[in-house]
Amino acid sequence: MPSPPMKPSIGTPDALAADVTRVLAPNPSAMTYWGTNTYLVGQNSLVVIDPGPNNAAHLKALLAAIDGRQVAAIAVTHSHLDHSPLAPILAAEVGTKVWGYGTSSAGRSARMATLAATSNVAGGEGVDLDFTPDVFLADNAEITWSDGTLTALHTPGHFCNHLSFRFGDSLFSGDHVMGWASTLISPPDGDLTQYRASLRRLQNIGLSRFYPGHGAPIDSPETTLTALLAHRKHREAQIFAALTATPQSVTEITAKAYHDTPPTLLFAAARNAFAHLIDLYDNNEISCENPLDISSRFSRK
């Protein structure tokens, strides 16, 4: 078996390629693994991807790694609190602009927009509600500077405004594809239907390496994408098997389908289960006792 990846040192620049440097933020947790990966792309002139949480030590580490070089842009994959809050602060320090898809509700599907407006469900993760980019990046828009070009790919699923950034044959995949676990899909900010479509979009487009928002680089992206799609199909089968003709709550269904999940991760598992239940319900495969909500009870038809 291959050796597990070496954990990088927090705050220390780590050269992953000639023009890609990682600086790890000091925010390790059960949901962030080692912490958030901030990337400096380029050599003489830089684009910074995902400055991370609003943390003074991380800001100091990033400024030291930048070392006076021009920062052409700050690009944000999505507006969770572990990825975007430091962006405007760093932008002010280095004299540049923040680029992103849109605010924290941009890119929502019609289903999730309705769910957000009519239910009591919240996303379940820390959302940066203040996030507004200076420059809005449409799907396939480019950030071009003296050291290269990043192409923004709208990859919603984990979060509605999620972008991945293509750089040559590499991809900065944010939390859409991570280097240590499958991603959390937490409605209404997360959408399983969008997530699967975004995974399929990235297949067969000639990518050789992913730089994820958490964890180590991924050098077998096609294998990883196939495995993630298979994982979701397997989870769907487990959730469907947990359903009966008697309506059950999301908590009850989660306890059956995720019986081997550590207690500390059961909350996240319940959010994933809810995402699958929405997808099954919208595909007319199961019934919902009440108007669709996190408190709804679900059953087989």
mmCIF file of C-alpha atoms in Angstrom, residues 26-273:
data_model
loop_
_atom_site.group_PDB
_atom_site.id
_atom_site.type_symbol
_atom_site.label_atom_id
_atom_site.label_comp_id
_atom_site.label_asym_id
_atom_site.label_seq_id
_atom_site.Cartn_x
_atom_site.Cartn_y
_atom_site.Cartn_z
ATOM 1 C CA PRO A 26 -4.178 26.857 11.197
ATOM 2 C CA ASN A 27 -7.764 25.527 11.248
ATOM 3 C CA PRO A 28 -7.620 21.716 11.486
ATOM 4 C CA SER A 29 -10.874 19.992 12.450
ATOM 5 C CA ALA A 30 -13.038 16.969 11.753
ATOM 6 C CA MET A 31 -14.454 18.856 8.746
ATOM 7 C CA THR A 32 -11.265 20.513 7.451
ATOM 8 C CA TYR A 33 -8.700 17.713 7.997
ATOM 9 C CA TRP A 34 -5.237 19.351 8.272
ATOM 10 C CA GLY A 35 -6.779 22.776 7.596
ATOM 11 C CA THR A 36 -7.537 24.899 4.546
ATOM 12 C CA ASN A 37 -5.046 24.867 1.687
ATOM 13 C CA THR A 38 -4.283 28.349 0.371
ATOM 14 C CA TYR A 39 -2.521 28.267 -2.984
ATOM 15 C CA LEU A 40 -0.128 30.778 -4.531
ATOM 16 C CA VAL A 41 -0.109 30.265 -8.301
ATOM 17 C CA GLY A 42 2.703 31.716 -10.407
ATOM 18 C CA GLN A 43 6.281 32.723 -9.723
ATOM 19 C CA ASN A 44 6.967 36.399 -10.399
ATOM 20 C CA SER A 45 3.339 37.460 -10.244
ATOM 21 C CA LEU A 46 0.727 35.528 -8.290
ATOM 22 C CA VAL A 47 -2.904 34.609 -8.018
ATOM 23 C CA VAL A 48 -3.907 33.547 -4.498
ATOM 24 C CA ILE A 49 -6.631 30.890 -4.319
ATOM 25 C CA ASP A 50 -8.737 30.574 -1.137
ATOM 26 C CA PRO A 51 -7.058 32.819 1.456
ATOM 27 C CA GLY A 52 -9.001 30.914 4.095
ATOM 28 C CA PRO A 53 -10.402 31.919 7.494
ATOM 29 C CA ASN A 54 -10.015 35.346 9.046
ATOM 30 C CA ASN A 55 -6.935 34.478 11.070
ATOM 31 C CA ALA A 56 -4.120 36.914 11.853
ATOM 32 C CA ALA A 57 -1.409 34.234 11.893
ATOM 33 C CA HIS A 58 -2.477 32.936 8.487
ATOM 34 C CA LEU A 59 -2.529 36.466 7.054
ATOM 35 C CA LYS A 60 1.016 36.976 8.311
ATOM 36 C CA ALA A 61 2.124 33.644 6.788
ATOM 37 C CA LEU A 62 0.568 34.513 3.429
ATOM 38 C CA LEU A 63 2.197 37.935 3.312
ATOM 39 C CA ALA A 64 5.549 36.326 4.096
ATOM 40 C CA ALA A 65 5.060 33.750 1.332
ATOM 41 C CA ILE A 66 4.024 36.442 -1.152
ATOM 42 C CA ASP A 67 7.220 38.283 -0.198
ATOM 43 C CA GLY A 68 6.440 41.538 -1.985
ATOM 44 C CA ARG A 69 5.503 39.962 -5.311
ATOM 45 C CA GLN A 70 2.580 41.370 -7.270
ATOM 46 C CA VAL A 71 -0.741 39.671 -6.559
ATOM 47 C CA ALA A 72 -2.800 39.933 -9.729
ATOM 48 C CA ALA A 73 -5.982 38.519 -8.187
ATOM 49 C CA ILE A 74 -7.433 36.650 -5.245
ATOM 50 C CA ALA A 75 -9.682 33.813 -6.423
ATOM 51 C CA VAL A 76 -12.222 32.167 -4.119
ATOM 52 C CA THR A 77 -13.640 28.711 -4.796
ATOM 53 C CA HIS A 78 -16.669 29.199 -2.512
ATOM 54 C CA SER A 79 -17.879 31.209 0.438
ATOM 55 C CA HIS A 80 -17.613 28.943 3.438
ATOM 56 C CA LEU A 81 -15.973 30.458 6.506
ATOM 57 C CA ASP A 82 -12.863 28.312 6.125
ATOM 58 C CA HIS A 83 -12.203 29.578 2.575
ATOM 59 C CA SER A 84 -13.279 33.171 1.933
ATOM 60 C CA PRO A 85 -13.289 35.587 4.929
ATOM 61 C CA LEU A 86 -9.593 36.486 4.695
ATOM 62 C CA ALA A 87 -9.958 37.389 0.986
ATOM 63 C CA PRO A 88 -10.954 41.070 1.317
ATOM 64 C CA ILE A 89 -8.453 41.610 4.130
ATOM 65 C CA LEU A 90 -5.583 40.171 2.089
ATOM 66 C CA ALA A 91 -6.780 42.082 -0.986
ATOM 67 C CA ALA A 92 -6.524 45.352 0.914
ATOM 68 C CA GLU A 93 -3.023 44.451 2.130
ATOM 69 C CA VAL A 94 -1.647 43.661 -1.347
ATOM 70 C CA GLY A 95 -3.735 46.052 -3.447
ATOM 71 C CA THR A 96 -5.772 43.688 -5.597
ATOM 72 C CA LYS A 97 -9.359 42.467 -6.131
ATOM 73 C CA VAL A 98 -11.322 39.404 -5.055
ATOM 74 C CA TRP A 99 -12.722 37.217 -7.833
ATOM 75 C CA GLY A 100 -15.544 34.709 -7.363
ATOM 76 C CA TYR A 101 -18.765 33.355 -8.811
ATOM 77 C CA GLY A 102 -21.101 35.468 -6.702
ATOM 78 C CA THR A 103 -22.657 35.927 -3.289
ATOM 79 C CA SER A 104 -23.461 33.016 -0.989
ATOM 80 C CA SER A 105 -26.811 32.325 -2.663
ATOM 81 C CA ALA A 106 -25.587 32.601 -6.257
ATOM 82 C CA GLY A 107 -25.937 29.457 -8.336
ATOM 83 C CA ARG A 108 -28.711 27.808 -6.319
ATOM 84 C CA SER A 109 -30.937 25.424 -8.218
ATOM 85 C CA ALA A 110 -34.671 26.149 -8.296
ATOM 86 C CA ARG A 111 -35.261 23.321 -5.805
ATOM 87 C CA MET A 112 -32.774 24.699 -3.293
ATOM 88 C CA ALA A 113 -33.940 28.291 -3.735
ATOM 89 C CA THR A 114 -37.466 27.149 -2.889
ATOM 90 C CA LEU A 115 -36.228 25.099 0.057
ATOM 91 C CA ALA A 116 -34.274 28.067 1.422
ATOM 92 C CA ALA A 117 -37.291 30.364 1.090
ATOM 93 C CA THR A 118 -39.997 28.084 2.453
ATOM 94 C CA SER A 119 -38.404 25.842 5.085
ATOM 95 C CA ASN A 120 -36.514 26.039 8.343
ATOM 96 C CA VAL A 121 -33.529 24.153 6.977
ATOM 97 C CA ALA A 122 -30.142 25.842 7.204
ATOM 98 C CA GLY A 123 -26.997 24.768 5.440
ATOM 99 C CA GLY A 124 -25.351 23.211 8.451
ATOM 100 C CA GLU A 125 -21.916 24.685 7.727
ATOM 101 C CA GLY A 126 -20.397 28.096 8.350
ATOM 102 C CA VAL A 127 -21.439 30.344 5.478
ATOM 103 C CA ASP A 128 -19.672 33.650 4.799
ATOM 104 C CA LEU A 129 -22.843 35.719 4.381
ATOM 105 C CA ASP A 130 -20.796 38.892 3.813
ATOM 106 C CA PHE A 131 -18.970 37.505 0.791
ATOM 107 C CA THR A 132 -19.308 39.585 -2.372
ATOM 108 C CA PRO A 133 -16.529 39.387 -4.957
ATOM 109 C CA ASP A 134 -15.160 42.527 -6.570
ATOM 110 C CA VAL A 135 -15.142 40.706 -9.901
ATOM 111 C CA PHE A 136 -17.871 38.180 -10.760
ATOM 112 C CA LEU A 137 -16.633 35.155 -12.685
ATOM 113 C CA ALA A 138 -19.069 33.456 -15.042
ATOM 114 C CA ASP A 139 -18.603 29.809 -15.969
ATOM 115 C CA ASN A 140 -15.569 29.440 -18.286
ATOM 116 C CA ALA A 141 -14.371 32.995 -17.555
ATOM 117 C CA GLU A 142 -10.621 33.457 -17.272
ATOM 118 C CA ILE A 143 -8.185 35.159 -14.945
ATOM 119 C CA THR A 144 -5.145 35.946 -17.092
ATOM 120 C CA TRP A 145 -1.961 37.460 -15.731
ATOM 121 C CA SER A 146 1.719 37.517 -16.646
ATOM 122 C CA ASP A 147 2.403 34.036 -15.225
ATOM 123 C CA GLY A 148 -0.577 32.141 -16.633
ATOM 124 C CA THR A 149 -4.324 31.708 -16.994
ATOM 125 C CA LEU A 150 -6.911 30.242 -14.645
ATOM 126 C CA THR A 151 -10.221 29.135 -16.152
ATOM 127 C CA ALA A 152 -13.195 29.226 -13.782
ATOM 128 C CA LEU A 153 -15.489 26.208 -13.953
ATOM 129 C CA HIS A 154 -18.775 26.482 -12.080
ATOM 130 C CA THR A 155 -18.948 23.234 -10.110
ATOM 131 C CA PRO A 156 -21.901 23.558 -7.717
ATOM 132 C CA GLY A 157 -22.894 20.714 -5.439
ATOM 133 C CA HIS A 158 -20.927 21.179 -2.233
ATOM 134 C CA PHE A 159 -21.883 24.844 -2.395
ATOM 135 C CA CYS A 160 -23.981 26.731 -4.920
ATOM 136 C CA ASN A 161 -21.339 29.356 -5.794
ATOM 137 C CA HIS A 162 -18.490 26.847 -6.001
ATOM 138 C CA LEU A 163 -15.828 27.343 -8.654
ATOM 139 C CA SER A 164 -12.967 25.070 -9.608
ATOM 140 C CA PHE A 165 -10.021 26.666 -11.388
ATOM 141 C CA ARG A 166 -8.279 24.962 -14.291
ATOM 142 C CA PHE A 167 -4.575 25.732 -14.688
ATOM 143 C CA GLY A 168 -3.095 23.870 -17.646
ATOM 144 C CA ASP A 169 -3.840 20.202 -17.019
ATOM 145 C CA SER A 170 -4.310 20.763 -13.281
ATOM 146 C CA LEU A 171 -7.401 21.803 -11.337
ATOM 147 C CA PHE A 172 -7.806 23.659 -8.056
ATOM 148 C CA SER A 173 -10.864 21.725 -6.957
ATOM 149 C CA GLY A 174 -11.797 23.476 -3.702
ATOM 150 C CA ASP A 175 -14.164 21.292 -1.682
ATOM 151 C CA HIS A 176 -15.784 19.755 -4.752
ATOM 152 C CA VAL A 177 -13.090 17.061 -4.825
ATOM 153 C CA MET A 178 -10.948 16.768 -1.705
ATOM 154 C CA GLY A 179 -7.756 14.928 -0.943
ATOM 155 C CA TRP A 180 -8.950 13.015 2.121
ATOM 156 C CA ALA A 181 -12.722 12.371 2.067
ATOM 157 C CA SER A 182 -15.896 12.768 0.075
ATOM 158 C CA THR A 183 -17.429 16.211 0.360
ATOM 159 C CA LEU A 184 -20.367 17.272 2.499
ATOM 160 C CA ILE A 185 -23.589 17.999 0.599
ATOM 161 C CA SER A 186 -25.707 20.121 2.939
ATOM 162 C CA PRO A 187 -28.983 21.561 1.534
ATOM 163 C CA PRO A 188 -29.955 24.233 0.638
ATOM 164 C CA ASP A 189 -26.356 25.373 0.013
ATOM 165 C CA GLY A 190 -25.401 21.904 -1.193
ATOM 166 C CA ASP A 191 -27.261 20.050 -3.926
ATOM 167 C CA LEU A 192 -26.651 16.392 -4.743
ATOM 168 C CA THR A 193 -28.073 16.653 -8.264
ATOM 169 C CA GLN A 194 -25.700 19.526 -9.038
ATOM 170 C CA TYR A 195 -22.814 17.714 -7.347
ATOM 171 C CA ARG A 196 -23.122 14.615 -9.504
ATOM 172 C CA ALA A 197 -23.411 16.730 -12.653
ATOM 173 C CA SER A 198 -20.301 18.699 -11.674
ATOM 174 C CA LEU A 199 -18.318 15.499 -11.066
ATOM 175 C CA ARG A 200 -19.315 14.192 -14.494
ATOM 176 C CA ARG A 201 -18.347 17.485 -16.082
ATOM 177 C CA LEU A 202 -14.767 17.082 -14.874
ATOM 178 C CA GLN A 203 -14.401 13.588 -16.323
ATOM 179 C CA ASN A 204 -12.508 13.094 -19.555
ATOM 180 C CA ILE A 205 -11.293 16.680 -20.006
ATOM 181 C CA GLY A 206 -7.586 15.922 -19.762
ATOM 182 C CA LEU A 207 -6.810 16.747 -16.134
ATOM 183 C CA SER A 208 -3.758 15.117 -14.542
ATOM 184 C CA ARG A 209 -3.701 16.600 -11.026
ATOM 185 C CA PHE A 210 -6.150 18.125 -8.569
ATOM 186 C CA TYR A 211 -5.142 20.581 -5.857
ATOM 187 C CA PRO A 212 -7.981 20.299 -3.309
ATOM 188 C CA GLY A 213 -9.112 22.720 -0.628
ATOM 189 C CA HIS A 214 -8.196 20.167 2.049
ATOM 190 C CA GLY A 215 -5.698 17.340 1.978
ATOM 191 C CA ALA A 216 -2.951 16.273 -0.388
ATOM 192 C CA PRO A 217 -2.811 16.695 -4.181
ATOM 193 C CA ILE A 218 -4.672 14.068 -6.190
ATOM 194 C CA ASP A 219 -2.622 12.503 -8.993
ATOM 195 C CA SER A 220 -5.316 10.132 -10.269
ATOM 196 C CA PRO A 221 -8.273 12.462 -10.864
ATOM 197 C CA GLU A 222 -10.192 10.158 -13.240
ATOM 198 C CA THR A 223 -10.023 7.318 -10.718
ATOM 199 C CA THR A 224 -11.052 9.671 -7.920
ATOM 200 C CA LEU A 225 -14.023 11.076 -9.848
ATOM 201 C CA THR A 226 -15.243 7.579 -10.703
ATOM 202 C CA ALA A 227 -14.878 6.520 -7.067
ATOM 203 C CA LEU A 228 -16.806 9.561 -5.807
ATOM 204 C CA LEU A 229 -19.706 8.882 -8.173
ATOM 205 C CA ALA A 230 -19.720 5.221 -7.113
ATOM 206 C CA HIS A 231 -19.669 6.265 -3.452
ATOM 207 C CA ARG A 232 -22.765 8.409 -3.931
ATOM 208 C CA LYS A 233 -24.546 5.581 -5.713
ATOM 209 C CA HIS A 234 -23.658 3.226 -2.847
ATOM 210 C CA ARG A 235 -24.894 5.708 -0.236
ATOM 211 C CA GLU A 236 -28.119 6.168 -2.178
ATOM 212 C CA ALA A 237 -28.671 2.406 -2.115
ATOM 213 C CA GLN A 238 -28.008 2.316 1.653
ATOM 214 C CA ILE A 239 -30.454 5.148 2.282
ATOM 215 C CA PHE A 240 -33.111 3.596 0.076
ATOM 216 C CA ALA A 241 -32.656 0.265 1.883
ATOM 217 C CA ALA A 242 -33.179 2.038 5.217
ATOM 218 C CA LEU A 243 -36.598 3.283 4.109
ATOM 219 C CA THR A 244 -39.784 1.355 4.879
ATOM 220 C CA ALA A 245 -43.491 1.852 4.230
ATOM 221 C CA THR A 246 -43.648 3.592 7.628
ATOM 222 C CA PRO A 247 -42.464 7.211 7.454
ATOM 223 C CA GLN A 248 -39.172 7.896 9.234
ATOM 224 C CA SER A 249 -37.238 11.012 10.154
ATOM 225 C CA VAL A 250 -33.903 11.979 8.630
ATOM 226 C CA THR A 251 -32.255 11.118 11.968
ATOM 227 C CA GLU A 252 -33.746 7.617 11.966
ATOM 228 C CA ILE A 253 -32.752 6.986 8.366
ATOM 229 C CA THR A 254 -29.230 8.273 9.002
ATOM 230 C CA ALA A 255 -28.769 5.954 11.999
ATOM 231 C CA LYS A 256 -29.500 2.975 9.750
ATOM 232 C CA ALA A 257 -27.645 4.022 6.612
ATOM 233 C CA TYR A 258 -24.577 5.447 8.404
ATOM 234 C CA HIS A 259 -24.396 2.912 11.238
ATOM 235 C CA ASP A 260 -20.590 2.733 11.005
ATOM 236 C CA THR A 261 -20.044 6.514 11.140
ATOM 237 C CA PRO A 262 -18.325 7.988 14.240
ATOM 238 C CA PRO A 263 -20.713 9.935 16.481
ATOM 239 C CA THR A 264 -18.813 13.190 15.877
ATOM 240 C CA LEU A 265 -19.660 12.976 12.163
ATOM 241 C CA LEU A 266 -23.321 11.956 12.441
ATOM 242 C CA PHE A 267 -24.503 15.542 12.030
ATOM 243 C CA ALA A 268 -22.688 15.788 8.687
ATOM 244 C CA ALA A 269 -23.979 12.343 7.745
ATOM 245 C CA ALA A 270 -27.553 13.513 8.387
ATOM 246 C CA ARG A 271 -27.011 16.461 6.029
ATOM 247 C CA ASN A 272 -25.734 14.094 3.336
ATOM 248 C CA ALA A 273 -28.687 11.757 3.944
#
